PDB file of C-alpha atoms (C1' of nucleotides) in Angstrom:
ATOM      1  CA  MET W1417      70.084 -58.161 170.532  1.00 50.00           C
ATOM      2  CA  GLY W1418      72.909 -57.686 168.385  1.00 55.00           C
ATOM      3  CA  ALA W1419      75.205 -58.973 165.840  1.00 66.00           C
ATOM      4  CA  SER W1420      76.651 -61.913 164.032  1.00 75.00           C
ATOM      5  CA  LYS W1421      74.577 -65.009 163.885  1.00 84.00           C
ATOM      6  CA  ALA W1422      77.261 -66.324 161.623  1.00 84.00           C
ATOM      7  CA  GLU W1423      77.750 -69.663 163.376  1.00 84.00           C
ATOM      8  CA  SER W1424      74.380 -70.902 162.282  1.00 89.00           C
ATOM      9  CA  PHE W1425      75.491 -71.263 158.680  1.00 96.00           C
ATOM     10  CA  SER W1426      77.399 -74.055 156.998  1.00 96.00           C
ATOM     11  CA  GLU W1427      81.168 -74.362 157.107  1.00 96.00           C
ATOM     12  CA  GLY W1428      81.407 -73.825 153.388  1.00 96.00           C
ATOM     13  CA  GLN W1429      79.323 -70.700 153.528  1.00 97.00           C
ATOM     14  CA  GLN W1430      81.413 -69.330 156.333  1.00 97.00           C
ATOM     15  CA  ALA W1431      84.688 -70.150 154.629  1.00 97.00           C
ATOM     16  CA  LEU W1432      83.596 -68.464 151.449  1.00 97.00           C
ATOM     17  CA  ALA W1433      82.320 -65.428 153.296  1.00 97.00           C
ATOM     18  CA  LEU W1434      85.665 -65.133 155.049  1.00 97.00           C
ATOM     19  CA  ILE W1435      87.571 -64.894 151.793  1.00 98.00           C
ATOM     20  CA  ALA W1436      85.043 -62.538 150.270  1.00 98.00           C
ATOM     21  CA  LYS W1437      85.024 -60.343 153.322  1.00 98.00           C
ATOM     22  CA  ALA W1438      88.787 -60.005 153.169  1.00 98.00           C
ATOM     23  CA  LEU W1439      88.390 -58.534 149.697  1.00 98.00           C
ATOM     24  CA  GLY W1440      85.495 -56.449 150.905  1.00 97.00           C
ATOM     25  CA  HIS W1441      87.491 -53.354 151.677  1.00 97.00           C
ATOM     26  CA  PRO W1442      89.125 -51.048 149.129  1.00 97.00           C
ATOM     27  CA  ALA W1443      92.323 -50.857 151.156  1.00 97.00           C
ATOM     28  CA  ARG W1444      92.709 -54.600 151.011  1.00 97.00           C
ATOM     29  CA  VAL W1445      91.951 -54.718 147.319  1.00 98.00           C
ATOM     30  CA  ALA W1446      94.628 -52.068 146.890  1.00 97.00           C
ATOM     31  CA  ILE W1447      97.087 -54.145 148.889  1.00 96.00           C
ATOM     32  CA  VAL W1448      96.415 -57.198 146.748  1.00 96.00           C
ATOM     33  CA  GLU W1449      96.883 -55.164 143.597  1.00 96.00           C
ATOM     34  CA  TYR W1450     100.110 -53.728 144.912  1.00 94.00           C
ATOM     35  CA  LEU W1451     101.441 -57.163 145.754  1.00 92.00           C
ATOM     36  CA  LEU W1452     100.623 -58.207 142.202  1.00 91.00           C
ATOM     37  CA  LYS W1453     102.468 -55.262 140.734  1.00 88.00           C
ATOM     38  CA  VAL W1454     105.771 -55.364 142.565  1.00 84.00           C
ATOM     39  CA  GLU W1455     108.438 -57.976 142.783  1.00 67.00           C
ATOM     40  CA  GLY W1456     109.534 -57.621 146.355  1.00 64.00           C
ATOM     41  CA  CYS W1457     106.622 -57.191 148.681  1.00 71.00           C
ATOM     42  CA  ILE W1458     107.717 -55.631 151.872  1.00 78.00           C
ATOM     43  CA  CYS W1459     105.176 -54.168 154.218  1.00 75.00           C
ATOM     44  CA  ASN W1460     106.866 -50.825 154.595  1.00 80.00           C
ATOM     45  CA  ASP W1461     106.604 -50.261 150.855  1.00 87.00           C
ATOM     46  CA  ILE W1462     102.875 -50.744 151.122  1.00 91.00           C
ATOM     47  CA  VAL W1463     102.624 -48.174 153.873  1.00 93.00           C
ATOM     48  CA  GLY W1464     104.270 -45.637 151.570  1.00 91.00           C
ATOM     49  CA  GLU W1465     101.855 -46.498 148.799  1.00 92.00           C
ATOM     50  CA  LEU W1466      98.600 -46.219 150.729  1.00 94.00           C
ATOM     51  CA  PRO W1467      97.030 -43.283 152.542  1.00 95.00           C
ATOM     52  CA  LEU W1468      96.993 -45.282 155.749  1.00 96.00           C
ATOM     53  CA  SER W1469      99.185 -45.530 158.787  1.00 96.00           C
ATOM     54  CA  GLN W1470     101.577 -48.380 159.392  1.00 95.00           C
ATOM     55  CA  ALA W1471      99.399 -49.753 162.158  1.00 96.00           C
ATOM     56  CA  THR W1472      96.337 -49.838 159.946  1.00 96.00           C
ATOM     57  CA  VAL W1473      98.159 -51.482 157.059  1.00 96.00           C
ATOM     58  CA  SER W1474      99.513 -54.104 159.401  1.00 96.00           C
ATOM     59  CA  GLN W1475      95.989 -54.807 160.583  1.00 96.00           C
ATOM     60  CA  HIS W1476      94.690 -55.188 157.021  1.00 97.00           C
ATOM     61  CA  LEU W1477      97.546 -57.516 156.246  1.00 96.00           C
ATOM     62  CA  ARG W1478      96.618 -59.607 159.194  1.00 97.00           C
ATOM     63  CA  GLU W1479      93.055 -59.937 157.969  1.00 97.00           C
ATOM     64  CA  LEU W1480      94.178 -60.931 154.516  1.00 97.00           C
ATOM     65  CA  LYS W1481      96.440 -63.477 156.109  1.00 96.00           C
ATOM     66  CA  GLY W1482      93.651 -64.769 158.326  1.00 96.00           C
ATOM     67  CA  ALA W1483      91.533 -65.334 155.241  1.00 97.00           C
ATOM     68  CA  GLY W1484      94.397 -67.188 153.568  1.00 96.00           C
ATOM     69  CA  LEU W1485      94.671 -64.683 150.764  1.00 96.00           C
ATOM     70  CA  ILE W1486      98.268 -63.847 151.469  1.00 95.00           C
ATOM     71  CA  LYS W1487     101.151 -65.471 153.232  1.00 91.00           C
ATOM     72  CA  GLY W1488     104.197 -63.836 154.694  1.00 88.00           C
ATOM     73  CA  SER W1489     107.721 -65.061 155.073  1.00 85.00           C
ATOM     74  CA  ILE W1490     110.484 -63.423 157.027  1.00 83.00           C
ATOM     75  CA  GLU W1491     113.093 -61.915 154.774  1.00 79.00           C
ATOM     76  CA  GLY W1492     115.952 -60.470 156.731  1.00 77.00           C
ATOM     77  CA  ASN W1493     114.594 -57.805 158.972  1.00 80.00           C
ATOM     78  CA  ALA W1494     111.636 -57.191 156.729  1.00 86.00           C
ATOM     79  CA  ILE W1495     108.711 -59.399 155.818  1.00 90.00           C
ATOM     80  CA  CYS W1496     107.747 -60.616 152.390  1.00 90.00           C
ATOM     81  CA  TYR W1497     104.029 -60.819 151.785  1.00 92.00           C
ATOM     82  CA  CYS W1498     102.734 -62.680 148.788  1.00 91.00           C
ATOM     83  CA  ILE W1499      99.356 -63.641 147.408  1.00 94.00           C
ATOM     84  CA  ASP W1500      98.278 -67.202 147.956  1.00 93.00           C
ATOM     85  CA  VAL W1501      96.783 -68.511 144.759  1.00 93.00           C
ATOM     86  CA  LYS W1502      94.819 -71.184 146.518  1.00 94.00           C
ATOM     87  CA  ALA W1503      92.369 -68.806 148.151  1.00 95.00           C
ATOM     88  CA  ILE W1504      91.952 -66.914 144.899  1.00 96.00           C
ATOM     89  CA  ASN W1505      91.237 -70.157 143.108  1.00 95.00           C
ATOM     90  CA  ARG W1506      88.742 -71.300 145.668  1.00 96.00           C
ATOM     91  CA  LEU W1507      86.711 -68.146 145.312  1.00 96.00           C
ATOM     92  CA  GLN W1508      87.059 -68.247 141.564  1.00 96.00           C
ATOM     93  CA  SER W1509      85.849 -71.795 141.185  1.00 95.00           C
ATOM     94  CA  TYR W1510      82.939 -71.111 143.483  1.00 97.00           C
ATOM     95  CA  LEU W1511      81.868 -68.259 141.253  1.00 97.00           C
ATOM     96  CA  ALA W1512      82.313 -70.453 138.212  1.00 96.00           C
ATOM     97  CA  GLY W1513      79.917 -72.916 139.812  1.00 95.00           C
ATOM     98  CA  VAL W1514      77.380 -70.193 140.420  1.00 95.00           C
ATOM     99  CA  SER W1515      77.723 -69.019 136.864  1.00 94.00           C
ATOM    100  CA  ALA W1516      77.242 -72.506 135.493  1.00 93.00           C
ATOM    101  CA  LYS W1517      74.154 -73.160 137.575  1.00 92.00           C
ATOM    102  CA  LEU W1518      72.700 -69.883 136.447  1.00 89.00           C
ATOM    103  CA  LYS W1519      73.175 -70.823 132.833  1.00 87.00           C
ATOM    104  CA  ALA W1520      71.500 -74.160 133.476  1.00 83.00           C
ATOM    105  CA  LYS W1521      68.458 -72.433 134.906  1.00 74.00           C
ATOM    106  CA  LYS W1522      68.225 -70.264 131.791  1.00 64.00           C
ATOM    107  CA  GLY W1523      65.746 -67.565 132.595  1.00 58.00           C
ATOM    108  CA  ALA W1524      63.444 -69.566 134.789  1.00 56.00           C
ATOM    109  CA  CYS W1525      62.079 -66.364 136.238  1.00 60.00           C
ATOM    110  CA  CYS W1526      63.880 -63.015 135.837  1.00 62.00           C
TER     111      CYS W1526
ATOM    112  CA  MET T1394      89.273 -40.179 163.730  1.00 45.00           C
ATOM    113  CA  GLY T1395      87.336 -43.167 163.041  1.00 52.00           C
ATOM    114  CA  ALA T1396      86.289 -45.388 160.323  1.00 67.00           C
ATOM    115  CA  SER T1397      86.121 -45.809 156.613  1.00 74.00           C
ATOM    116  CA  LYS T1398      88.723 -43.996 154.595  1.00 84.00           C
ATOM    117  CA  ALA T1399      87.252 -45.815 151.666  1.00 85.00           C
ATOM    118  CA  GLU T1400      86.860 -42.790 149.415  1.00 87.00           C
ATOM    119  CA  SER T1401      90.593 -42.433 149.002  1.00 90.00           C
ATOM    120  CA  PHE T1402      90.825 -45.515 146.841  1.00 96.00           C
ATOM    121  CA  SER T1403      90.157 -45.933 143.150  1.00 96.00           C
ATOM    122  CA  GLU T1404      86.693 -46.428 141.704  1.00 96.00           C
ATOM    123  CA  GLY T1405      87.594 -49.879 140.531  1.00 96.00           C
ATOM    124  CA  GLN T1406      88.877 -50.916 143.908  1.00 97.00           C
ATOM    125  CA  GLN T1407      85.764 -49.623 145.571  1.00 97.00           C
ATOM    126  CA  ALA T1408      83.469 -51.301 143.097  1.00 97.00           C
ATOM    127  CA  LEU T1409      85.187 -54.618 143.547  1.00 97.00           C
ATOM    128  CA  ALA T1410      85.192 -54.305 147.311  1.00 97.00           C
ATOM    129  CA  LEU T1411      81.477 -53.622 147.206  1.00 97.00           C
ATOM    130  CA  ILE T1412      80.723 -56.869 145.424  1.00 98.00           C
ATOM    131  CA  ALA T1413      83.114 -58.833 147.592  1.00 98.00           C
ATOM    132  CA  LYS T1414      81.713 -57.337 150.756  1.00 98.00           C
ATOM    133  CA  ALA T1415      78.217 -58.344 149.740  1.00 98.00           C
ATOM    134  CA  LEU T1416      79.417 -61.950 149.665  1.00 98.00           C
ATOM    135  CA  GLY T1417      81.298 -61.396 152.887  1.00 97.00           C
ATOM    136  CA  HIS T1418      78.589 -62.663 155.170  1.00 98.00           C
ATOM    137  CA  PRO T1419      77.428 -66.265 155.519  1.00 97.00           C
ATOM    138  CA  ALA T1420      73.779 -65.250 155.482  1.00 97.00           C
ATOM    139  CA  ARG T1421      74.204 -63.572 152.116  1.00 97.00           C
ATOM    140  CA  VAL T1422      76.117 -66.532 150.725  1.00 98.00           C
ATOM    141  CA  ALA T1423      73.251 -68.696 151.912  1.00 97.00           C
ATOM    142  CA  ILE T1424      70.748 -66.429 150.199  1.00 96.00           C
ATOM    143  CA  VAL T1425      72.640 -66.614 146.928  1.00 96.00           C
ATOM    144  CA  GLU T1426      72.809 -70.389 147.172  1.00 96.00           C
ATOM    145  CA  TYR T1427      69.120 -70.572 147.891  1.00 94.00           C
ATOM    146  CA  LEU T1428      68.300 -68.397 144.908  1.00 92.00           C
ATOM    147  CA  LEU T1429      70.382 -70.755 142.798  1.00 91.00           C
ATOM    148  CA  LYS T1430      68.558 -73.783 144.060  1.00 88.00           C
ATOM    149  CA  VAL T1431      64.949 -72.780 143.671  1.00 84.00           C
ATOM    150  CA  GLU T1432      62.900 -71.769 140.714  1.00 67.00           C
ATOM    151  CA  GLY T1433      60.662 -69.137 142.173  1.00 64.00           C
ATOM    152  CA  CYS T1434      62.521 -66.832 144.469  1.00 71.00           C
ATOM    153  CA  ILE T1435      60.183 -65.083 146.793  1.00 78.00           C
ATOM    154  CA  CYS T1436      61.515 -63.320 149.819  1.00 75.00           C
ATOM    155  CA  ASN T1437      59.208 -64.982 152.266  1.00 81.00           C
ATOM    156  CA  ASP T1438      60.513 -68.386 151.219  1.00 88.00           C
ATOM    157  CA  ILE T1439      63.987 -67.244 152.148  1.00 91.00           C
ATOM    158  CA  VAL T1440      62.840 -66.138 155.564  1.00 93.00           C
ATOM    159  CA  GLY T1441      61.544 -69.642 156.184  1.00 91.00           C
ATOM    160  CA  GLU T1442      64.830 -71.130 155.068  1.00 92.00           C
ATOM    161  CA  LEU T1443      67.175 -69.048 157.180  1.00 94.00           C
ATOM    162  CA  PRO T1444      67.464 -68.656 160.939  1.00 95.00           C
ATOM    163  CA  LEU T1445      66.851 -64.934 160.591  1.00 96.00           C
ATOM    164  CA  SER T1446      63.904 -62.638 160.926  1.00 96.00           C
ATOM    165  CA  GLN T1447      62.080 -61.141 157.994  1.00 95.00           C
ATOM    166  CA  ALA T1448      63.514 -57.725 158.700  1.00 96.00           C
ATOM    167  CA  THR T1449      67.060 -59.006 158.732  1.00 97.00           C
ATOM    168  CA  VAL T1450      66.629 -60.979 155.535  1.00 96.00           C
ATOM    169  CA  SER T1451      65.186 -57.923 153.861  1.00 96.00           C
ATOM    170  CA  GLN T1452      68.222 -55.950 154.926  1.00 97.00           C
ATOM    171  CA  HIS T1453      70.603 -58.549 153.526  1.00 97.00           C
ATOM    172  CA  LEU T1454      68.656 -58.586 150.290  1.00 97.00           C
ATOM    173  CA  ARG T1455      69.016 -54.855 150.073  1.00 97.00           C
ATOM    174  CA  GLU T1456      72.783 -55.098 150.423  1.00 97.00           C
ATOM    175  CA  LEU T1457      72.986 -57.769 147.768  1.00 97.00           C
ATOM    176  CA  LYS T1458      70.885 -55.556 145.556  1.00 96.00           C
ATOM    177  CA  GLY T1459      73.051 -52.535 146.284  1.00 96.00           C
ATOM    178  CA  ALA T1460      76.088 -54.491 145.184  1.00 97.00           C
ATOM    179  CA  GLY T1461      74.303 -55.502 141.991  1.00 96.00           C
ATOM    180  CA  LEU T1462      74.433 -59.183 142.832  1.00 96.00           C
ATOM    181  CA  ILE T1463      70.713 -59.665 142.685  1.00 95.00           C
ATOM    182  CA  LYS T1464      67.795 -57.893 141.145  1.00 91.00           C
ATOM    183  CA  GLY T1465      64.203 -58.018 142.149  1.00 87.00           C
ATOM    184  CA  SER T1466      61.010 -57.729 140.157  1.00 84.00           C
ATOM    185  CA  ILE T1467      57.515 -57.386 141.487  1.00 82.00           C
ATOM    186  CA  GLU T1468      55.522 -60.534 141.014  1.00 76.00           C
ATOM    187  CA  GLY T1469      51.968 -60.145 142.196  1.00 74.00           C
ATOM    188  CA  ASN T1470      52.057 -59.223 145.829  1.00 77.00           C
ATOM    189  CA  ALA T1471      55.381 -60.905 146.303  1.00 82.00           C
ATOM    190  CA  ILE T1472      58.814 -60.074 144.945  1.00 89.00           C
ATOM    191  CA  CYS T1473      61.003 -62.236 142.773  1.00 89.00           C
ATOM    192  CA  TYR T1474      64.688 -61.966 143.520  1.00 92.00           C
ATOM    193  CA  CYS T1475      67.202 -63.340 141.082  1.00 91.00           C
ATOM    194  CA  ILE T1476      70.969 -63.414 140.784  1.00 93.00           C
ATOM    195  CA  ASP T1477      72.472 -60.981 138.358  1.00 93.00           C
ATOM    196  CA  VAL T1478      75.158 -62.780 136.393  1.00 93.00           C
ATOM    197  CA  LYS T1479      76.922 -59.586 135.512  1.00 94.00           C
ATOM    198  CA  ALA T1480      78.212 -58.910 139.012  1.00 95.00           C
ATOM    199  CA  ILE T1481      79.277 -62.525 139.377  1.00 96.00           C
ATOM    200  CA  ASN T1482      81.138 -62.311 136.106  1.00 95.00           C
ATOM    201  CA  ARG T1483      82.848 -59.087 137.031  1.00 96.00           C
ATOM    202  CA  LEU T1484      84.237 -60.558 140.210  1.00 96.00           C
ATOM    203  CA  GLN T1485      85.132 -63.754 138.443  1.00 96.00           C
ATOM    204  CA  SER T1486      87.062 -62.088 135.667  1.00 95.00           C
ATOM    205  CA  TYR T1487      88.868 -59.904 138.156  1.00 97.00           C
ATOM    206  CA  LEU T1488      90.043 -62.992 139.976  1.00 97.00           C
ATOM    207  CA  ALA T1489      91.032 -64.587 136.691  1.00 96.00           C
ATOM    208  CA  GLY T1490      93.212 -61.551 136.038  1.00 95.00           C
ATOM    209  CA  VAL T1491      94.836 -61.870 139.439  1.00 95.00           C
ATOM    210  CA  SER T1492      95.437 -65.533 138.829  1.00 94.00           C
ATOM    211  CA  ALA T1493      97.014 -64.859 135.448  1.00 93.00           C
ATOM    212  CA  LYS T1494      99.308 -62.170 136.773  1.00 92.00           C
ATOM    213  CA  LEU T1495     100.414 -64.458 139.528  1.00 89.00           C
ATOM    214  CA  LYS T1496     101.322 -67.135 137.064  1.00 87.00           C
ATOM    215  CA  ALA T1497     103.310 -64.603 135.036  1.00 83.00           C
ATOM    216  CA  LYS T1498     105.333 -63.660 138.086  1.00 74.00           C
ATOM    217  CA  LYS T1499     106.120 -67.347 138.690  1.00 64.00           C
ATOM    218  CA  GLY T1500     107.708 -67.468 142.085  1.00 58.00           C
ATOM    219  CA  ALA T1501     109.466 -64.139 142.064  1.00 57.00           C
ATOM    220  CA  CYS T1502     109.615 -64.261 145.828  1.00 60.00           C
ATOM    221  CA  CYS T1503     107.445 -66.636 147.881  1.00 63.00           C
TER     222      CYS T1503
ATOM    223  C1'  DC G 791     125.152 -55.011 174.326  1.00 72.14           C
ATOM    224  C1'  DC G 792     123.204 -50.473 172.101  1.00 72.14           C
ATOM    225  C1'  DG G 793     120.930 -48.074 168.523  1.00 72.14           C
ATOM    226  C1'  DT G 794     118.165 -48.332 164.610  1.00 72.14           C
ATOM    227  C1'  DA G 795     114.767 -49.935 161.270  1.00 72.14           C
ATOM    228  C1'  DA G 796     110.706 -52.846 160.285  1.00 72.14           C
ATOM    229  C1'  DT G 797     106.407 -54.934 161.947  1.00 72.14           C
ATOM    230  C1'  DA G 798     103.083 -56.211 165.453  1.00 72.14           C
ATOM    231  C1'  DT G 799     100.232 -55.327 169.148  1.00 72.14           C
ATOM    232  C1'  DT G 800      97.523 -52.578 172.358  1.00 72.14           C
ATOM    233  C1'  DG G 801      94.172 -49.233 173.628  1.00 72.14           C
ATOM    234  C1'  DC G 802      91.006 -46.151 172.281  1.00 72.14           C
ATOM    235  C1'  DA G 803      87.578 -43.294 169.490  1.00 72.14           C
ATOM    236  C1'  DA G 804      84.533 -43.067 165.476  1.00 72.14           C
ATOM    237  C1'  DT G 805      81.665 -45.452 162.603  1.00 72.14           C
ATOM    238  C1'  DA G 806      79.480 -49.487 160.336  1.00 72.14           C
ATOM    239  C1'  DT G 807      77.141 -53.825 160.499  1.00 72.14           C
ATOM    240  C1'  DT G 808      73.973 -57.185 162.183  1.00 72.14           C
ATOM    241  C1'  DA G 809      69.775 -58.334 164.137  1.00 72.14           C
ATOM    242  C1'  DC G 810      65.090 -57.874 165.671  1.00 72.14           C
ATOM    243  C1'  DG G 811      60.432 -56.065 167.032  1.00 72.14           C
ATOM    244  C1'  DA G 812      57.145 -52.876 165.586  1.00 72.14           C
ATOM    245  C1'  DT G 813      55.248 -50.264 162.097  1.00 72.14           C
ATOM    246  C1'  DT G 814      54.193 -48.957 157.485  1.00 72.14           C
ATOM    247  C1'  DG G 815      52.920 -49.338 152.582  1.00 72.14           C
ATOM    248  C1'  DA G 816      51.336 -51.920 148.812  1.00 72.14           C
ATOM    249  C1'  DG G 817      48.685 -55.560 146.632  1.00 72.14           C
ATOM    250  C1'  DT G 818      44.979 -59.313 146.807  1.00 72.14           C
ATOM    251  C1'  DG G 819      40.878 -61.549 147.566  1.00 72.14           C
ATOM    252  C1'  DA G 820      36.526 -61.945 150.003  1.00 72.14           C
TER     253       DA G 820
ATOM    254  C1'  DT L 926      35.725 -51.521 151.730  1.00 72.14           C
ATOM    255  C1'  DC L 927      38.117 -54.643 154.960  1.00 72.14           C
ATOM    256  C1'  DA L 928      40.971 -57.971 156.522  1.00 72.14           C
ATOM    257  C1'  DC L 929      45.134 -60.341 155.087  1.00 72.14           C
ATOM    258  C1'  DT L 930      49.767 -61.165 153.391  1.00 72.14           C
ATOM    259  C1'  DC L 931      54.300 -59.735 151.815  1.00 72.14           C
ATOM    260  C1'  DA L 932      58.076 -57.030 152.056  1.00 72.14           C
ATOM    261  C1'  DA L 933      60.356 -52.521 153.213  1.00 72.14           C
ATOM    262  C1'  DT L 934      61.528 -49.343 156.669  1.00 72.14           C
ATOM    263  C1'  DC L 935      62.161 -47.310 161.300  1.00 72.14           C
ATOM    264  C1'  DG L 936      64.012 -47.418 165.832  1.00 72.14           C
ATOM    265  C1'  DT L 937      67.134 -49.421 168.758  1.00 72.14           C
ATOM    266  C1'  DA L 938      70.529 -52.557 170.899  1.00 72.14           C
ATOM    267  C1'  DA L 939      74.632 -55.399 170.499  1.00 72.14           C
ATOM    268  C1'  DT L 940      78.742 -56.097 168.296  1.00 72.14           C
ATOM    269  C1'  DA L 941      82.328 -55.617 164.651  1.00 72.14           C
ATOM    270  C1'  DT L 942      85.337 -52.876 161.815  1.00 72.14           C
ATOM    271  C1'  DT L 943      88.351 -49.144 160.759  1.00 72.14           C
ATOM    272  C1'  DG L 944      91.919 -46.145 161.910  1.00 72.14           C
ATOM    273  C1'  DC L 945      95.528 -44.088 164.542  1.00 72.14           C
ATOM    274  C1'  DA L 946      98.996 -42.925 168.240  1.00 72.14           C
ATOM    275  C1'  DA L 947     101.752 -45.054 171.369  1.00 72.14           C
ATOM    276  C1'  DT L 948     104.125 -48.835 172.644  1.00 72.14           C
ATOM    277  C1'  DA L 949     106.009 -53.450 172.191  1.00 72.14           C
ATOM    278  C1'  DT L 950     108.699 -56.694 169.602  1.00 72.14           C
ATOM    279  C1'  DT L 951     111.986 -58.514 166.426  1.00 72.14           C
ATOM    280  C1'  DA L 952     116.121 -58.461 163.672  1.00 72.14           C
ATOM    281  C1'  DC L 953     120.088 -56.502 162.055  1.00 72.14           C
ATOM    282  C1'  DG L 954     124.576 -53.591 162.177  1.00 72.14           C
ATOM    283  C1'  DG L 955     127.800 -51.723 164.824  1.00 72.14           C
TER     284       DG L 955
END
DNA sequence: CCGTAATATTGCAATATTACGATTGAGTGA
DNA sequence: TCACTCAATCGTAATATTGCAATATTACGG
């Protein structure tokens, strides 16, 4: 029997995994990097930039949005997608915590 | 027509996605947190801690290892798994870069 | 309104992931 | 050597993800 026993873990673990998973695909990393690079951030531009169809890009954008990594606002007849710093910061500070705890352990075993 | 056009993205994007994907499952986040908490880090302990079978845990450990997040050394007839700071740091500094670039853009659109 | 452009959604096929029981391989101690 | 334990792997089932074409939907200009 099958997949995803995800509910049996803590909220925090699930929330973190959600953000990490959103960055867990090269296409989505590429989208984030593109959004960082350009000023305007219209979806159709992204489609031109990536080797993916419009439908697929739209789906990736939805996942990024679901994870809180980006937010979109309507801008005329296009849509402006931008990175949400909060999600980035949450992941970053989590990793900082891991790093700090590792340093505290200082070579306890490996 | 199916899945995974991942090869068409840059090495860096793929490498980052690999690390992020490894953290993209609550069970693997839980494993990392457990490894942080304990001194010894034997696989069988983890099995007792998680609501997953030994086979499944072993599979998750393999993915974490494949992403470079943990490394294992043989310790008697058990195996000692430990977090590899390098992968953590790589992801962390990537996020720091994103954060910095965002600040530089300072509200260009959203 | 109608046509057009920009995104989203739907439906489907291909593939990947998650999970587990059963088995295997390796190491230990009696 | 023989049982025992630990962890990896195999085989398989259930489910999730990825990707696209086709089709909606939404918003603007005329």
